[in-house]
Amino acid sequence: MGRFSVKIGKTFDVEDVNVDESESVAVIADAAVNVADASARAFLLKATVLTELLFLCGAAVHGVHSGSYNYLASVWMATAPLVGGLVTYYFRPNKEAG
C-alpha cells in the first residue's frame, strides 16, 4: 500500500489519475496568470495615485503657508498626465457592452 493509512472503511489502491480535459487545465492556468497580473496592476495603480495625492497635498500645504501656489501648479503639471492616463484607461467605454 502507499504512504497513507485508511482510518475508516476498507483499503484500496490508487494506481494513477488521468486528466482528460487538458484544455480546461490550460484555461484555469491562464485565468490564474490573469488574476496575478490584474492584482499587480491594481497595486501599481493605487501606489501611483496615493503618491500623486501625497505630493499634491504637500504642495497645497506649502502654498497655504507661503501664499504662493506655484509649487502646486508645478506638481499638478507633472502629475496631470498620469492622472489623465489612468482615468481614461480605467473609465473608457466598454465596447463589449454595446
PDB file of C-alpha atoms in Angstrom, residues 1-6 11-15:
ATOM      1  CA  MET A   1       0.000   0.000   0.000  1.00  0.00           C
ATOM      2  CA  GLY A   2       1.017   3.660  -0.251  1.00  0.00           C
ATOM      3  CA  ARG A   3       2.173   6.045   2.410  1.00  0.00           C
ATOM      4  CA  PHE A   4      -1.376   6.815   3.626  1.00  0.00           C
ATOM      5  CA  SER A   5      -3.251   4.656   6.065  1.00  0.00           C
ATOM      6  CA  VAL A   6      -7.033   4.341   5.963  1.00  0.00           C
ATOM      7  CA  THR A  11      -8.273  -0.049   1.955  1.00  0.00           C
ATOM      8  CA  PHE A  12      -7.997   0.478  -1.776  1.00  0.00           C
ATOM      9  CA  ASP A  13      -5.116   1.068  -4.145  1.00  0.00           C
ATOM     10  CA  VAL A  14      -4.842   4.159  -6.336  1.00  0.00           C
ATOM     11  CA  GLU A  15      -2.636   3.378  -9.292  1.00  0.00           C
TER      12      GLU A  15
END
